[in-house]
Amino acid sequence: VLLEEVDGYELTSFHRPCVTSFLIGCILGYILSATLFLGVLNASVNTVLVCFAAGPIEFHKNHPRLSQDLRDAWSQQVWEPII
């Protein structure tokens, strides 16, 4: 409805408000889904690091392969600043 009101402006230069609405919806959907996906991914990484830092023995018992990978990465001093 809003796009029909502004039909004739540069926003709707296709002269088809349905196509313009579809494209705007696709762009907004892509941005929102990418933001939400990256938020979930970031939270999962933080959870693994907190579990590793809070209880390394329990973490190793429950997730031995992931624990070993984290220990190997930590022993390589990946977290040290480059001088």
CSV table of N, CA and C in Angstrom, one decimal:
chain,number,residue,atom,x,y,z
A,1,VAL,N,0.8,-1.2,0.0
A,1,VAL,CA,0.0,0.0,0.0
A,1,VAL,C,0.9,1.2,0.0
A,2,LEU,N,1.9,1.2,0.8
A,2,LEU,CA,2.8,2.4,0.9
A,2,LEU,C,3.5,2.6,-0.5
A,3,LEU,N,3.9,1.5,-1.1
A,3,LEU,CA,4.6,1.7,-2.4
A,3,LEU,C,3.7,2.2,-3.5
A,4,GLU,N,2.4,1.9,-3.4
A,4,GLU,CA,1.4,2.4,-4.4
A,4,GLU,C,1.3,3.9,-4.2
A,5,GLU,N,1.4,4.4,-3.0
A,5,GLU,CA,1.3,5.8,-2.8
A,5,GLU,C,2.5,6.6,-3.4
A,6,VAL,N,3.7,6.0,-3.3
A,6,VAL,CA,4.8,6.7,-3.8
A,6,VAL,C,5.2,6.2,-5.2
A,7,ASP,N,4.3,5.6,-5.9
A,7,ASP,CA,4.5,5.1,-7.3
A,7,ASP,C,4.8,6.3,-8.2
A,8,GLY,N,5.8,6.3,-8.9
A,8,GLY,CA,6.2,7.4,-9.8
A,8,GLY,C,7.5,8.0,-9.3
A,9,TYR,N,7.9,7.7,-8.1
A,9,TYR,CA,9.2,8.2,-7.6
A,9,TYR,C,10.3,7.3,-8.1
A,10,GLU,N,11.6,7.6,-7.8
A,10,GLU,CA,12.7,6.8,-8.2
A,10,GLU,C,12.7,5.4,-7.5
A,11,LEU,N,12.0,5.3,-6.3
A,11,LEU,CA,12.0,4.1,-5.6
A,11,LEU,C,11.3,3.0,-6.4
A,12,THR,N,10.2,3.4,-7.1
A,12,THR,CA,9.4,2.5,-7.9
A,12,THR,C,9.6,2.8,-9.4
A,13,SER,N,10.8,2.9,-9.9
A,13,SER,CA,11.0,3.2,-11.3
A,13,SER,C,10.7,2.0,-12.2
A,14,PHE,N,10.4,0.8,-11.6
A,14,PHE,CA,10.0,-0.3,-12.4
A,14,PHE,C,8.5,-0.1,-12.9
A,15,HIS,N,7.8,0.8,-12.2
A,15,HIS,CA,6.4,1.0,-12.5
A,15,HIS,C,5.6,-0.2,-12.1
A,16,ARG,N,6.1,-1.1,-11.3
A,16,ARG,CA,5.4,-2.3,-10.8
A,16,ARG,C,5.7,-2.3,-9.3
A,17,PRO,N,4.7,-1.8,-8.5
A,17,PRO,CA,5.0,-1.8,-7.0
A,17,PRO,C,5.1,-3.2,-6.4
A,18,CYS,N,4.6,-4.2,-7.0
A,18,CYS,CA,4.7,-5.6,-6.5
A,18,CYS,C,6.1,-6.1,-6.6
A,19,VAL,N,6.8,-5.8,-7.7
A,19,VAL,CA,8.2,-6.2,-8.0
A,19,VAL,C,9.1,-5.4,-7.0
A,20,THR,N,8.8,-4.1,-6.8
A,20,THR,CA,9.6,-3.3,-5.9
A,20,THR,C,9.5,-3.8,-4.5
A,21,SER,N,8.2,-4.1,-4.1
A,21,SER,CA,8.0,-4.7,-2.8
A,21,SER,C,8.7,-6.0,-2.6
A,22,PHE,N,8.7,-6.9,-3.6
A,22,PHE,CA,9.4,-8.1,-3.5
A,22,PHE,C,10.9,-8.0,-3.3
A,23,LEU,N,11.5,-7.1,-4.1
A,23,LEU,CA,12.9,-6.8,-4.0
A,23,LEU,C,13.3,-6.2,-2.6
A,24,ILE,N,12.5,-5.3,-2.2
A,24,ILE,CA,12.8,-4.7,-0.8
A,24,ILE,C,12.7,-5.8,0.2
A,25,GLY,N,11.6,-6.7,0.1
A,25,GLY,CA,11.5,-7.8,1.1
A,25,GLY,C,12.6,-8.7,1.0
A,26,CYS,N,13.1,-9.0,-0.2
A,26,CYS,CA,14.2,-10.0,-0.3
A,26,CYS,C,15.5,-9.4,0.4
A,27,ILE,N,15.7,-8.1,0.1
A,27,ILE,CA,16.9,-7.5,0.7
A,27,ILE,C,16.8,-7.4,2.2
A,28,LEU,N,15.7,-7.0,2.7
A,28,LEU,CA,15.6,-7.0,4.2
A,28,LEU,C,15.6,-8.4,4.8
A,29,GLY,N,15.0,-9.3,4.1
A,29,GLY,CA,15.1,-10.7,4.7
A,29,GLY,C,16.5,-11.2,4.7
A,30,TYR,N,17.2,-11.0,3.7
A,30,TYR,CA,18.6,-11.4,3.6
A,30,TYR,C,19.4,-10.8,4.7
A,31,ILE,N,19.3,-9.5,4.9
A,31,ILE,CA,20.0,-8.8,6.0
A,31,ILE,C,19.7,-9.3,7.4
A,32,LEU,N,18.4,-9.4,7.6
A,32,LEU,CA,17.9,-9.9,8.9
A,32,LEU,C,18.4,-11.4,9.2
A,33,SER,N,18.2,-12.2,8.2
A,33,SER,CA,18.6,-13.6,8.4
A,33,SER,C,20.1,-13.8,8.6
A,34,ALA,N,20.9,-13.0,7.9
A,34,ALA,CA,22.3,-13.0,8.0
A,34,ALA,C,22.7,-12.5,9.4
A,35,THR,N,22.1,-11.5,9.9
A,35,THR,CA,22.4,-10.9,11.2
A,35,THR,C,22.0,-12.0,12.3
A,36,LEU,N,20.9,-12.6,12.2
A,36,LEU,CA,20.4,-13.6,13.2
A,36,LEU,C,21.3,-14.8,13.1
A,37,PHE,N,21.7,-15.2,12.0
A,37,PHE,CA,22.6,-16.4,11.9
A,37,PHE,C,23.9,-16.1,12.5
A,38,LEU,N,24.5,-15.0,12.2
A,38,LEU,CA,25.8,-14.6,12.8
A,38,LEU,C,25.7,-14.5,14.3
A,39,GLY,N,24.6,-14.0,14.8
A,39,GLY,CA,24.4,-13.9,16.2
A,39,GLY,C,24.4,-15.2,16.9
A,40,VAL,N,23.7,-16.2,16.3
A,40,VAL,CA,23.6,-17.5,16.8
A,40,VAL,C,25.0,-18.2,16.8
A,41,LEU,N,25.7,-18.0,15.7
A,41,LEU,CA,27.1,-18.5,15.5
A,41,LEU,C,28.0,-17.9,16.6
A,42,ASN,N,27.9,-16.6,16.8
A,42,ASN,CA,28.8,-16.0,17.8
A,42,ASN,C,28.5,-16.5,19.2
A,43,ALA,N,27.2,-16.7,19.5
A,43,ALA,CA,26.8,-17.2,20.8
A,43,ALA,C,27.3,-18.6,21.0
A,44,SER,N,27.3,-19.4,20.0
A,44,SER,CA,27.7,-20.8,20.2
A,44,SER,C,29.3,-20.8,20.4
A,45,VAL,N,30.0,-20.0,19.7
A,45,VAL,CA,31.4,-20.0,19.9
A,45,VAL,C,31.8,-19.5,21.3
A,46,ASN,N,31.1,-18.5,21.8
A,46,ASN,CA,31.3,-18.0,23.1
A,46,ASN,C,30.9,-19.0,24.2
A,47,THR,N,29.9,-19.8,23.9
A,47,THR,CA,29.5,-20.9,24.8
A,47,THR,C,30.6,-21.9,25.0
A,48,VAL,N,31.2,-22.3,23.8
A,48,VAL,CA,32.3,-23.3,23.9
A,48,VAL,C,33.5,-22.8,24.6
A,49,LEU,N,33.8,-21.5,24.4
A,49,LEU,CA,35.0,-21.0,25.1
A,49,LEU,C,34.7,-20.8,26.6
A,50,VAL,N,33.5,-20.5,27.0
A,50,VAL,CA,33.2,-20.3,28.4
A,50,VAL,C,33.2,-21.7,29.0
A,51,CYS,N,32.7,-22.7,28.4
A,51,CYS,CA,32.7,-24.1,28.9
A,51,CYS,C,34.2,-24.6,29.1
A,52,PHE,N,35.0,-24.2,28.1
A,52,PHE,CA,36.4,-24.6,28.1
A,52,PHE,C,37.1,-23.9,29.3
A,53,ALA,N,36.9,-22.7,29.5
A,53,ALA,CA,37.5,-21.9,30.5
A,53,ALA,C,37.0,-22.2,31.9
A,54,ALA,N,35.7,-22.5,32.1
A,54,ALA,CA,35.1,-22.7,33.4
A,54,ALA,C,35.4,-24.1,33.9
A,55,GLY,N,35.4,-25.1,33.1
A,55,GLY,CA,35.5,-26.4,33.5
A,55,GLY,C,36.3,-27.2,32.5
A,56,PRO,N,37.6,-27.1,32.4
A,56,PRO,CA,38.3,-27.8,31.4
A,56,PRO,C,38.3,-29.3,31.5
A,57,ILE,N,38.3,-29.8,32.7
A,57,ILE,CA,38.2,-31.3,32.9
A,57,ILE,C,36.9,-31.8,32.5
A,58,GLU,N,35.8,-31.2,32.9
A,58,GLU,CA,34.5,-31.6,32.5
A,58,GLU,C,34.3,-31.5,31.0
A,59,PHE,N,34.8,-30.4,30.5
A,59,PHE,CA,34.7,-30.2,29.0
A,59,PHE,C,35.4,-31.3,28.3
A,60,HIS,N,36.6,-31.7,28.8
A,60,HIS,CA,37.4,-32.8,28.1
A,60,HIS,C,36.7,-34.1,28.2
A,61,LYS,N,36.0,-34.3,29.4
A,61,LYS,CA,35.2,-35.6,29.5
A,61,LYS,C,34.1,-35.7,28.5
A,62,ASN,N,33.4,-34.6,28.3
A,62,ASN,CA,32.2,-34.6,27.5
A,62,ASN,C,32.5,-34.4,26.0
A,63,HIS,N,33.6,-33.6,25.7
A,63,HIS,CA,33.9,-33.3,24.3
A,63,HIS,C,35.4,-33.4,24.1
A,64,PRO,N,36.0,-34.7,24.1
A,64,PRO,CA,37.4,-34.8,24.0
A,64,PRO,C,38.1,-34.3,22.8
A,65,ARG,N,37.5,-34.5,21.6
A,65,ARG,CA,38.1,-34.0,20.4
A,65,ARG,C,38.1,-32.5,20.3
A,66,LEU,N,37.0,-31.8,20.7
A,66,LEU,CA,37.0,-30.4,20.7
A,66,LEU,C,37.9,-29.8,21.7
A,67,SER,N,38.0,-30.5,22.9
A,67,SER,CA,38.9,-30.0,23.9
A,67,SER,C,40.3,-30.1,23.5
A,68,GLN,N,40.7,-31.2,22.8
A,68,GLN,CA,42.1,-31.3,22.3
A,68,GLN,C,42.4,-30.3,21.3
A,69,ASP,N,41.4,-30.0,20.4
A,69,ASP,CA,41.6,-28.9,19.4
A,69,ASP,C,41.9,-27.6,20.1
A,70,LEU,N,41.1,-27.3,21.1
A,70,LEU,CA,41.2,-26.0,21.8
A,70,LEU,C,42.6,-26.0,22.5
A,71,ARG,N,43.0,-27.1,23.1
A,71,ARG,CA,44.3,-27.1,23.8
A,71,ARG,C,45.4,-26.9,22.8
A,72,ASP,N,45.3,-27.5,21.7
A,72,ASP,CA,46.4,-27.4,20.6
A,72,ASP,C,46.5,-25.9,20.2
A,73,ALA,N,45.3,-25.3,19.9
A,73,ALA,CA,45.3,-23.9,19.5
A,73,ALA,C,45.8,-23.0,20.6
A,74,TRP,N,45.5,-23.3,21.8
A,74,TRP,CA,45.9,-22.5,22.9
A,74,TRP,C,47.4,-22.6,23.1
A,75,SER,N,48.0,-23.8,22.9
A,75,SER,CA,49.4,-24.0,23.1
A,75,SER,C,50.2,-23.4,22.0
A,76,GLN,N,49.6,-23.1,20.9
A,76,GLN,CA,50.3,-22.4,19.8
A,76,GLN,C,50.4,-20.9,20.0
A,77,GLN,N,49.8,-20.4,21.1
A,77,GLN,CA,49.8,-19.0,21.5
A,77,GLN,C,49.2,-18.2,20.4
A,78,VAL,N,48.1,-18.6,19.9
A,78,VAL,CA,47.4,-17.9,18.9
A,78,VAL,C,46.8,-16.6,19.5
A,79,TRP,N,46.6,-16.5,20.8
A,79,TRP,CA,46.0,-15.4,21.4
A,79,TRP,C,47.0,-14.3,21.8
A,80,GLU,N,48.3,-14.5,21.6
A,80,GLU,CA,49.3,-13.5,22.0
A,80,GLU,C,49.3,-12.4,20.9
A,81,PRO,N,49.4,-11.2,21.3
A,81,PRO,CA,49.5,-10.1,20.3
A,81,PRO,C,50.8,-10.1,19.6
A,82,ILE,N,50.7,-9.8,18.3
A,82,ILE,CA,51.9,-9.7,17.5
A,82,ILE,C,52.6,-8.4,17.7
A,83,ILE,N,53.9,-8.5,18.0
A,83,ILE,CA,54.7,-7.3,18.3
A,83,ILE,C,55.6,-7.0,17.2
